[in-house]
Short mmCIF file of C-alpha atoms in Angstrom, two decimals:
data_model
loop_
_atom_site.label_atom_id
_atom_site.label_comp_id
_atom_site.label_asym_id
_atom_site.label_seq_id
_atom_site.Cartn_x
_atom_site.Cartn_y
_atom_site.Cartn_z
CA UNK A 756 -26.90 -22.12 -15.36
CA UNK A 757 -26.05 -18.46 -14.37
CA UNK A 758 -29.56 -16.82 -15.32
CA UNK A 759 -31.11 -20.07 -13.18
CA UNK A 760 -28.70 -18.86 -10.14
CA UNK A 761 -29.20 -15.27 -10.65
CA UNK A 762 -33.54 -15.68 -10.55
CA UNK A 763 -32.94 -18.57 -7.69
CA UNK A 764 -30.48 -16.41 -5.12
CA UNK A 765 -32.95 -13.71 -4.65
CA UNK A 766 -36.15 -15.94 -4.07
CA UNK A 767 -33.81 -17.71 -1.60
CA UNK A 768 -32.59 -14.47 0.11
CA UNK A 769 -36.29 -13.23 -0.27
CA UNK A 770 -37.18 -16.44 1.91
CA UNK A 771 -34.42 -16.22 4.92
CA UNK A 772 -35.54 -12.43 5.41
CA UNK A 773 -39.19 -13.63 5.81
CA UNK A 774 -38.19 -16.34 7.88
CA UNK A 775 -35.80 -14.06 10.33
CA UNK A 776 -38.83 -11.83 10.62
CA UNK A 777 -41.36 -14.25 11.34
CA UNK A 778 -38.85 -15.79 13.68
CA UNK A 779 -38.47 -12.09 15.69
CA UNK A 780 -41.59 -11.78 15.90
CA UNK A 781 -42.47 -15.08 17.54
CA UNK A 782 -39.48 -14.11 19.76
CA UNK A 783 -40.97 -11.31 20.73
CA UNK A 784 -44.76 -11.96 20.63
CA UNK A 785 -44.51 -16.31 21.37
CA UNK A 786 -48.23 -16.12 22.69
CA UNK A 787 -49.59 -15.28 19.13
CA UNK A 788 -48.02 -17.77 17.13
CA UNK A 789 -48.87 -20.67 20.13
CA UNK A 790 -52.59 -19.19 19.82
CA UNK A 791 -52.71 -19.41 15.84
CA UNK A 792 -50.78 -22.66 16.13
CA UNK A 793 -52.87 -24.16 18.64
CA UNK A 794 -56.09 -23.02 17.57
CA UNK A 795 -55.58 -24.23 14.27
CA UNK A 796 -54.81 -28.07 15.50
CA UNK A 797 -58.31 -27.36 17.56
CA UNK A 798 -60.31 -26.79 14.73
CA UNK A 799 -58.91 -29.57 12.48
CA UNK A 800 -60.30 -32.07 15.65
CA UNK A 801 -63.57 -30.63 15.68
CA UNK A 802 -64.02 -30.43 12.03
CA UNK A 803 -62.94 -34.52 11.98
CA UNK A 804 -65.94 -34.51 15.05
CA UNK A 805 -68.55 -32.43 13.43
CA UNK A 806 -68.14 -33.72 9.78
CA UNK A 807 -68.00 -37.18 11.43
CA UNK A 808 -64.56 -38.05 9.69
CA UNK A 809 -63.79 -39.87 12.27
CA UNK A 810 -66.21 -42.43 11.60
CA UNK A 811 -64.04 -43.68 8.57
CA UNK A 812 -61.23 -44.81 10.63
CA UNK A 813 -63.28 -45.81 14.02
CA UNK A 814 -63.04 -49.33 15.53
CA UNK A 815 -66.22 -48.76 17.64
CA UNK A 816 -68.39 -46.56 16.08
CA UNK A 817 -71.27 -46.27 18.56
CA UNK A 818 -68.96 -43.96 21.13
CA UNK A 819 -71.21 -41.32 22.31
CA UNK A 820 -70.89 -37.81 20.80
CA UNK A 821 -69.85 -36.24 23.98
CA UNK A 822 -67.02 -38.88 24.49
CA UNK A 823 -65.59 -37.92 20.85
CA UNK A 824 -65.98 -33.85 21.27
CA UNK A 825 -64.23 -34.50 24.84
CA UNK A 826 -61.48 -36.09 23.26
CA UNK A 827 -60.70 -33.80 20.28
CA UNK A 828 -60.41 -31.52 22.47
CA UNK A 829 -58.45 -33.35 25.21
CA UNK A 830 -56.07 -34.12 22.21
CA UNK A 831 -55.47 -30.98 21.41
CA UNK A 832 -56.07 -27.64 23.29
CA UNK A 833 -52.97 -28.55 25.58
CA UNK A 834 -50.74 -28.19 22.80
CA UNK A 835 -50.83 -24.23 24.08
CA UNK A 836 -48.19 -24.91 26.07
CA UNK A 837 -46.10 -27.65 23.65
CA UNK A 838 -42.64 -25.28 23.43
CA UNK A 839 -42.58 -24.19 27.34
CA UNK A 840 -43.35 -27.66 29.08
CA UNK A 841 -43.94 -30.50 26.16
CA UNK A 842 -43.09 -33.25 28.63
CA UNK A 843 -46.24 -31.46 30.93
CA UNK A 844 -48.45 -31.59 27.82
CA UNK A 845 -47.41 -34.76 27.04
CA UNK A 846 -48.44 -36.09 30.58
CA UNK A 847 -51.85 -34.11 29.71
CA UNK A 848 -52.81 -35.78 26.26
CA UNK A 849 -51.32 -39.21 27.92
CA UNK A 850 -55.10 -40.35 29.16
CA UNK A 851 -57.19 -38.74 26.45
CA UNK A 852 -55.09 -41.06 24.22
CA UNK A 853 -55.68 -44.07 26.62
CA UNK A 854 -59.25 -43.33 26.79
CA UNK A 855 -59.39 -42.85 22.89
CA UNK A 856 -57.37 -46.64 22.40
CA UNK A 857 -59.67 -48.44 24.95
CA UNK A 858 -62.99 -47.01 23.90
CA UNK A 859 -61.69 -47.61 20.10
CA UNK A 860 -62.60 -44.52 18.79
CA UNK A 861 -59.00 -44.01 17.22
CA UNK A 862 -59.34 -39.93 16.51
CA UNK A 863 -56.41 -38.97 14.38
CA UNK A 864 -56.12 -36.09 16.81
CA UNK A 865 -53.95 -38.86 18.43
CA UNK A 866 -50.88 -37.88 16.10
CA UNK A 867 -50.56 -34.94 17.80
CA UNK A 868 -48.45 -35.91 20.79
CA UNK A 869 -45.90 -36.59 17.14
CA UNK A 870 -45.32 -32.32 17.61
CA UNK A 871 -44.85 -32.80 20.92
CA UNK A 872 -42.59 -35.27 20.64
CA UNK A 873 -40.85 -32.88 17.77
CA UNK A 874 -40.45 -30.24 20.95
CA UNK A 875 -39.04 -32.78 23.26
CA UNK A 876 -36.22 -33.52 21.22
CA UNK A 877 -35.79 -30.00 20.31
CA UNK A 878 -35.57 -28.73 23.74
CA UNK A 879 -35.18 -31.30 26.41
CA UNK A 880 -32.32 -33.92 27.53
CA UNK A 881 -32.26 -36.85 25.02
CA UNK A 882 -33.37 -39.11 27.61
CA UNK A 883 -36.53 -38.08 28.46
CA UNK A 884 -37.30 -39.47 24.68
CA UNK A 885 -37.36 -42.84 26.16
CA UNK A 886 -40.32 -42.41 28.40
CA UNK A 887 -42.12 -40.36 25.79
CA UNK A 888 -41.62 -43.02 23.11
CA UNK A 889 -43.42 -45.77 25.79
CA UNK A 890 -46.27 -43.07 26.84
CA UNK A 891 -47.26 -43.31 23.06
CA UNK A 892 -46.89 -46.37 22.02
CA UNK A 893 -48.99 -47.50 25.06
CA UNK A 894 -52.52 -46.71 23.55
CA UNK A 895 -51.17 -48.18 20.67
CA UNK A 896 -50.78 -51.21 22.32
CA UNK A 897 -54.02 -51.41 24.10
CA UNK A 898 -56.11 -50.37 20.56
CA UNK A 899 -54.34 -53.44 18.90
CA UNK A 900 -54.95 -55.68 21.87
CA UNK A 901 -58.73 -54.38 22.35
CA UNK A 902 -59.35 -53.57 18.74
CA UNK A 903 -57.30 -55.55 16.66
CA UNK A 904 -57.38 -54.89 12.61
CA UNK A 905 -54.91 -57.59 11.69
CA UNK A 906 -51.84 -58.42 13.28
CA UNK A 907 -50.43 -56.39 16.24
CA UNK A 908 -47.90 -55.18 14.46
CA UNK A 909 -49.36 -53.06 12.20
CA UNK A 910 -50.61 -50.90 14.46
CA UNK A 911 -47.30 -50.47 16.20
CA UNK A 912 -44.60 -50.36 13.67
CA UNK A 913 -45.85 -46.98 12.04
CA UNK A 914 -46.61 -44.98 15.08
CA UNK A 915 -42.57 -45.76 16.18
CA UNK A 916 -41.56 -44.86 12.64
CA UNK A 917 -43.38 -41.95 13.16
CA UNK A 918 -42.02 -41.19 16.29
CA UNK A 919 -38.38 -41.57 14.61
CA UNK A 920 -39.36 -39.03 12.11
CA UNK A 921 -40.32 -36.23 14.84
CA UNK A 922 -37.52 -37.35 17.15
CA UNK A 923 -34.89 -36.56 14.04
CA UNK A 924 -36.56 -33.35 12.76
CA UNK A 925 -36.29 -32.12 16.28
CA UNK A 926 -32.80 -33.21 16.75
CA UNK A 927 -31.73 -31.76 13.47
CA UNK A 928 -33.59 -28.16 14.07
CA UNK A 929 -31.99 -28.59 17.03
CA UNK A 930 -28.06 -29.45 15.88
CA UNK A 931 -29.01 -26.23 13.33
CA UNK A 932 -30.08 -23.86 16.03
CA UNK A 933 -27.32 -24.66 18.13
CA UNK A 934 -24.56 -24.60 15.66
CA UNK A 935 -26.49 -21.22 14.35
CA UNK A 936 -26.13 -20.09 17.90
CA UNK A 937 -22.35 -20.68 18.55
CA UNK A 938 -21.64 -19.11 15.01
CA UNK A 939 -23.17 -16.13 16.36
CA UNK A 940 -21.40 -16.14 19.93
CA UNK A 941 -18.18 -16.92 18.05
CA UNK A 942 -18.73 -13.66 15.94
CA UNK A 943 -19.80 -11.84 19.19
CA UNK A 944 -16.89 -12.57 21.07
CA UNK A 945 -14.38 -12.00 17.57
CA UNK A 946 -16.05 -8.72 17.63
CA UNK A 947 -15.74 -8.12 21.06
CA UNK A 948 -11.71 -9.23 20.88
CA UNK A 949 -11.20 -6.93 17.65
CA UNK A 950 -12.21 -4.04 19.45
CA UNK A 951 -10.31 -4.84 22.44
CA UNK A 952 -7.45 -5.27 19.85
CA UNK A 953 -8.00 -1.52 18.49
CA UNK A 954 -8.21 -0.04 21.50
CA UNK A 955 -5.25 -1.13 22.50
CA UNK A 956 -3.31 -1.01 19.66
CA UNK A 957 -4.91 2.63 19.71
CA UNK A 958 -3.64 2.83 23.19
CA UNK A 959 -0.24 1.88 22.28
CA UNK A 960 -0.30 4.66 19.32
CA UNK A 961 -1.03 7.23 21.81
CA UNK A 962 1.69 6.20 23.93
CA UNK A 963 3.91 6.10 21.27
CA UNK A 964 3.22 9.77 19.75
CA UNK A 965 3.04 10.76 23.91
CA UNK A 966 6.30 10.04 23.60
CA UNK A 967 7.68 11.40 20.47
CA UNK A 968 5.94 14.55 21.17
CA UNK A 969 7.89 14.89 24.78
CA UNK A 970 10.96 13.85 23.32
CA UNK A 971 10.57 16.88 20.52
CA UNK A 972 9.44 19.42 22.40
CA UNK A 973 10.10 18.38 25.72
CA UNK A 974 14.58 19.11 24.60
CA UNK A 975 13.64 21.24 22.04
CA UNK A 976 12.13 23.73 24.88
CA UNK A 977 14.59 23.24 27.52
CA UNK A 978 17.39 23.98 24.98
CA UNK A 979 15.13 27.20 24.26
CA UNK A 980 14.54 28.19 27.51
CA UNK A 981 18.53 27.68 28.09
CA UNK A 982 19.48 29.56 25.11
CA UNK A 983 16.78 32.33 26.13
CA UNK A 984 18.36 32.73 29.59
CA UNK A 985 22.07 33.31 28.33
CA UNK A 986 20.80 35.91 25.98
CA UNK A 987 19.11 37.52 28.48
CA UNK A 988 22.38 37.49 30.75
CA UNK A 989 24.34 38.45 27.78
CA UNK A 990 22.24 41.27 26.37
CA UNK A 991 23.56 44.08 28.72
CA UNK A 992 27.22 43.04 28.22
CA UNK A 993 27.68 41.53 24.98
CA UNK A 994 24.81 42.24 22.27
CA UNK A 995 27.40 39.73 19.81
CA UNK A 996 26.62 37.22 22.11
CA UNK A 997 22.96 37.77 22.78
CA UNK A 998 22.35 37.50 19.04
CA UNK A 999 23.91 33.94 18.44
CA UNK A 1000 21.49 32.92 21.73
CA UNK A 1001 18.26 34.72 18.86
CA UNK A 1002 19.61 32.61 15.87
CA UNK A 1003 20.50 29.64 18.24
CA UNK A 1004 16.94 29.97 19.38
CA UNK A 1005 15.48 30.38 15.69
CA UNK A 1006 17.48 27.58 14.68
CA UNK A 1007 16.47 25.10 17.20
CA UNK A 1008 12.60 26.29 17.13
CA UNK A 1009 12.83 25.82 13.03
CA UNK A 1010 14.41 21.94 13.86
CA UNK A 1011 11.32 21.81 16.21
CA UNK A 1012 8.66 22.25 14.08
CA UNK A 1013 10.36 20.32 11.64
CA UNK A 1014 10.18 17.47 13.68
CA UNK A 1015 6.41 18.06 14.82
CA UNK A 1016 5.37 18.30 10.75
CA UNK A 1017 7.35 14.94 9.99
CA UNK A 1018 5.30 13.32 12.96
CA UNK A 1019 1.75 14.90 11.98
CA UNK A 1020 2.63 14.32 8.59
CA UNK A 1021 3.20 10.25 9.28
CA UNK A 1022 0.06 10.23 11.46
CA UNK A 1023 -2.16 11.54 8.16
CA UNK A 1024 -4.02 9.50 5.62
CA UNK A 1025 -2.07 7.66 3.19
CA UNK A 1026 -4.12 9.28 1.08
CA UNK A 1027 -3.70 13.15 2.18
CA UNK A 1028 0.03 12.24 3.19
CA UNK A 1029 2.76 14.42 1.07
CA UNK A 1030 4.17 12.48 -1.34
CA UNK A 1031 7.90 13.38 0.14
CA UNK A 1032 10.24 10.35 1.02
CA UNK A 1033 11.26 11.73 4.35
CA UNK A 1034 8.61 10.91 5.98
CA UNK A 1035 9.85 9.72 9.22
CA UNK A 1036 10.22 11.66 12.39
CA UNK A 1037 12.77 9.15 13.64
CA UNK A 1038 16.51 10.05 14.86
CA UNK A 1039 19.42 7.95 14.61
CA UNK A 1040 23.05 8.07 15.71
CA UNK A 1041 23.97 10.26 12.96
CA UNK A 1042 21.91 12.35 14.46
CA UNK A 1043 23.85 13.19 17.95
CA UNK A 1044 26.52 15.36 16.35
CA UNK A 1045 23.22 17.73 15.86
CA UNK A 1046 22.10 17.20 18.80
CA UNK A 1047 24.60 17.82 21.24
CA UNK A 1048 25.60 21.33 19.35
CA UNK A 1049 22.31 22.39 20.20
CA UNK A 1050 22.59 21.14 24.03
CA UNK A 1051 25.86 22.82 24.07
CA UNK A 1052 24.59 25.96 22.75
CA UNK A 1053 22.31 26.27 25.42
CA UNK A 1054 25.39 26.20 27.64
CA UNK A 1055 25.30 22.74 28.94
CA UNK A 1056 29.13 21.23 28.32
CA UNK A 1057 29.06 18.02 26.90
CA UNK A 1058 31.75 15.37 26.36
CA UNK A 1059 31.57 11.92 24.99
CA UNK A 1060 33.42 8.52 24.19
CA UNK A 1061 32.83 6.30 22.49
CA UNK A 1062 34.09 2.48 21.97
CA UNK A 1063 33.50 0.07 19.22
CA UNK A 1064 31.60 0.90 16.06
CA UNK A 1065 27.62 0.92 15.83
CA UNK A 1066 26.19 -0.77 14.11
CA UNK A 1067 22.61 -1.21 15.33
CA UNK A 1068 19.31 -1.89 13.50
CA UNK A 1069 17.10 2.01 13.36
CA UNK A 1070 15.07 0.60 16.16
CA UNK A 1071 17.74 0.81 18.54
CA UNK A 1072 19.11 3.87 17.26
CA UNK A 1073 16.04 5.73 18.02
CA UNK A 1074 16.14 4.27 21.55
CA UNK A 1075 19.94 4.95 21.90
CA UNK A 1076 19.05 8.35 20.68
CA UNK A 1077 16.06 8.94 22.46
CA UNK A 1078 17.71 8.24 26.30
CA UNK A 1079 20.44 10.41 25.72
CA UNK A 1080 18.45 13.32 24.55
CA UNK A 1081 16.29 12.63 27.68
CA UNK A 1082 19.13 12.00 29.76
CA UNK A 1083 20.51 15.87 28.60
CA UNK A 1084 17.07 17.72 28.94
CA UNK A 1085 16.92 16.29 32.57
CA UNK A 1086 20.08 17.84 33.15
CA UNK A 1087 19.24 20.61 31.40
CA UNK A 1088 16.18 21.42 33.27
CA UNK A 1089 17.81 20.05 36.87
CA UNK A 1090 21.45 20.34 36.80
CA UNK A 1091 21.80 23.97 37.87
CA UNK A 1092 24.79 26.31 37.12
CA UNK A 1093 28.01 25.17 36.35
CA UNK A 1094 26.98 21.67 35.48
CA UNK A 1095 28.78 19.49 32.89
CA UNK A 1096 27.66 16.83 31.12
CA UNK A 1097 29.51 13.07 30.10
CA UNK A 1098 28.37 10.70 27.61
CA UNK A 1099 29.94 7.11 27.54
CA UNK A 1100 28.98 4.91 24.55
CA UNK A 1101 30.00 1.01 23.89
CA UNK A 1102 28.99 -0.70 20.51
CA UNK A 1103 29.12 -4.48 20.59
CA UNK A 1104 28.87 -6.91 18.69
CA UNK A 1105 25.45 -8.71 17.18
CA UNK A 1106 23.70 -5.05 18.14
CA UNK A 1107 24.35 -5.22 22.11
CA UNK A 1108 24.86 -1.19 23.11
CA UNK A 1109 25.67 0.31 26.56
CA UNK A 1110 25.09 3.85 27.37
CA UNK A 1111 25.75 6.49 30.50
CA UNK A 1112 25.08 9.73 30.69
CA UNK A 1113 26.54 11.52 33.93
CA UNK A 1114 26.78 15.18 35.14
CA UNK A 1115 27.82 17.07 38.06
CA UNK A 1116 24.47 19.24 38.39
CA UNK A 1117 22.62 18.97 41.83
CA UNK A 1118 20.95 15.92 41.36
CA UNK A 1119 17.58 16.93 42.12
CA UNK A 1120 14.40 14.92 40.68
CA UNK A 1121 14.11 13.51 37.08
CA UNK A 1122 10.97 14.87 36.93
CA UNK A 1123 7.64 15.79 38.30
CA UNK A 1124 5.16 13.28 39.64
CA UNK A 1125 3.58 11.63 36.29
CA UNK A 1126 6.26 12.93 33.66
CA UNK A 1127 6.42 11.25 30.82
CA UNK A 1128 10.48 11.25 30.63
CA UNK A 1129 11.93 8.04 32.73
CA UNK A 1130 8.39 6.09 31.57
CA UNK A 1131 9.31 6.73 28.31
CA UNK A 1132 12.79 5.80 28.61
CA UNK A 1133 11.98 2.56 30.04
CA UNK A 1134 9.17 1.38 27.79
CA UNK A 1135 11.79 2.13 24.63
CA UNK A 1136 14.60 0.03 26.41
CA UNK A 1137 11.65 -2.63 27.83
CA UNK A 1138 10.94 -2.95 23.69
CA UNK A 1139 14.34 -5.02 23.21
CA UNK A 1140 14.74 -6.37 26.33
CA UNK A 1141 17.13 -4.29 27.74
CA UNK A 1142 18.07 -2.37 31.08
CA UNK A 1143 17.74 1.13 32.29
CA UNK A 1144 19.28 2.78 35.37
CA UNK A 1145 18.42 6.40 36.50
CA UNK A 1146 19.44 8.08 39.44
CA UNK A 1147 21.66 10.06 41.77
CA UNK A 1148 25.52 9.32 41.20
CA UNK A 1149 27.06 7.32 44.84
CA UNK A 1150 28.43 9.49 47.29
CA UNK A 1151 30.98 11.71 47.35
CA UNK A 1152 30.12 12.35 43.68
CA UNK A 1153 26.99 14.58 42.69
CA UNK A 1154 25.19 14.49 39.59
CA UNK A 1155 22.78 12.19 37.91
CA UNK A 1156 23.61 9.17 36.38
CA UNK A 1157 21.27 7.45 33.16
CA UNK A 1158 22.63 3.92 32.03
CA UNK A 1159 21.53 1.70 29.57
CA UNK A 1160 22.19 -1.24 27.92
CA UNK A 1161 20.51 -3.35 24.93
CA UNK A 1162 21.69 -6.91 24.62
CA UNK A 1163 22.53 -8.68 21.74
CA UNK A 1164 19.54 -9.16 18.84
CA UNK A 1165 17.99 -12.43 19.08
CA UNK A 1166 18.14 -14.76 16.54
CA UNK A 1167 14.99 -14.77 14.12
#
């Protein structure tokens, strides 16, 4: 049984690449297989005339030569046009057939109007079956009624079974080509929808690492850049102080490019990836202690309080983690002088969080015109339904004020 399946699947793949070839071609070149097809039928007819075949199945057999010739080739050189307008050709062949019943001379170039029929059903509304069925079976009619050869319906019964036979063949070619066809749509449009997929879900990726990457470096720089400017202040009168601002700088730079490897590193093949277990460039809570001796180094007072105990999922850690960091580099970057920072955090229960960051800087813009800061901050909260404030403190106060809150986690 397996060597019989091994020799048979190759013949059979052997056969459907023939037949996809031979069926591109005709879809490209339909004139050359209608011109074989038709002149083939054409010579069958006048080989039946010439080699006076047709005598052996005649009911009148002293039809002039002419009359015969005219009808072979009445019956059969409109079949040129059998796929692009059968019901046309039909109508064509239609008298030749009535002439060939009345005058008896019952050419077997009758059968025929059978492929047409085939194309009928294969390309046009089921209904116009009916009236084809009744143009045939017409000259059948008149050749028993004329010419009769025993009873009538012997004449009749096997031209309709006939007729069944093309009419199913059609319908079935047909059910297979359009089946065939909606396979193929359905895989076009799958295709179409997976790539869609990818590119967004490549989108999102980009967005996502957009926003890592301005949550690194974005602080990371501003703490730099606050750090470098109190070292430059404090170089003339205190070189003690100017070199904590150099290791506070080297420190923070050396936390920054850890961060960046951790990220590239995640974003590598599995299979070039290092095979370390800290993989993850991802913050949590733990992680503020860190991160607010850093924003403090760069001279930016800080003060926090915090209610309740967390106890939140990493997801919202990150996010938690990620606004305030945002929340401080704004201020860092805006707040001016003499600006102080507060950080208010409330833990709930079931994972619902709430979190403000305030100062008393000058209150100026987040952010230039297509920052990535406040977009980012809202498409992290927007991730677990949650709400994000941002914006200038009421008056009297001055300052900036950042609040969020995630409710509680859904049930699963």
């Amino acid at each position: 049984m397996t060597h019989e399946r091994a020799t048979t699947e190759p013949l059979t793949q052997h056969i459907q690449r023939v037949s996809r070839r031979v069926r591109a071609f005709d879809g490209r070149h339909p004139l050359v297989w209608d011109l074989h097809l038709t002149g083939f039928w054409v010579t069958a007819a006048l080989i039946d005339y010439y080699g006076d075949g047709w005598l052996n199945v005649a009911r009148d057999r002293d039809n002039p030569g002419w009359l015969v010739l005219t009808l072979s080739l009445g019956l059969s050189v409109p079949l040129l046009m059998r796929r692009t307008h059968p019901r046309a050709v039909l109508l064509a062949i239609a008298p030749f057939a009535l002439v060939n019943a009345w005058t008896g001379t019952a050419l077997q170039a009758v059968l025929l109007q059978l492929l047409v029929v085939f194309h009928i059903a294969l390309r046009r509304p089921p209904r116009n079956l009916w009236w084809a069925t009744a143009l045939i079976t017409t000259p059948v009619a008149v050749m028993a009624a004329r010419h009769p050869q025993g009873t009538p319906d012997k004449d009749i019964v096997p031209v309709l079974m006939s007729i069944a036979v093309a009419v199913a063949i059609g319908i079935t070619v047909r059910t297979r080509r359009d089946h065939t066809e909606a396979l193929e749509d359905r895989a076009r449009r799958l295709e179409i929808e997976r790539d869609q997929q990818a590119q967004l879900a490549a989108a999102a990726e980009r967005a996502r690492i957009a926003r890592e990457m301005h949550d690194i470096i974005g602080h990371n720089l501003s703490v730099i850049t606050g750090l470098a400017d109190g070292g430059k202040y404090a170089a003339a009168k205190s070189p003690e102080r100017a070199t904590q601002a150099l290791h506070a700088i080297a420190t923070t730079s050396r936390q920054a490019l850890a961060e960046l490897r951790r990220l590239l590193d995640v974003l590598r093949d599995d299979e070039h990836r290092a095979p370390h277990p800290e993989l993850t460039p991802q913050p949590t809570l733990t992680d503020l202690t860190q991160l607010l001796d850093g924003v403090r180094a760069a001279g930016l007072p800080v003060h926090t309080t915090t209610h309740g105990t967390p106890n939140l999922p990493p997801g919202r850690q990150l996010t938690v983690y990620r606004v305030i960091q945002e929340a401080l580099t704004n201020t860092l970057k805006h707040g001016g002088p003499e600006t102080t920072a507060r950080i208010e955090l409330s833990y709930e229960e079931k994972g619902a969080v709430t979190a403000t960051v305030t100062d008393t800087g000058s209150g100026g813009p987040a952010e230039p015109r297509g920052g990535r800061g406040l977009p980012g901050m809202r498409e992290r909260t927007a991730l677990y339904g949650g709400t994000l404030e941002a914006g200038p403190r009421p008056h009297p106060e001055q300052g900036w004020r950042v609040h969020l809150h995630l409710p509680e986690e859904s049930p699963q």
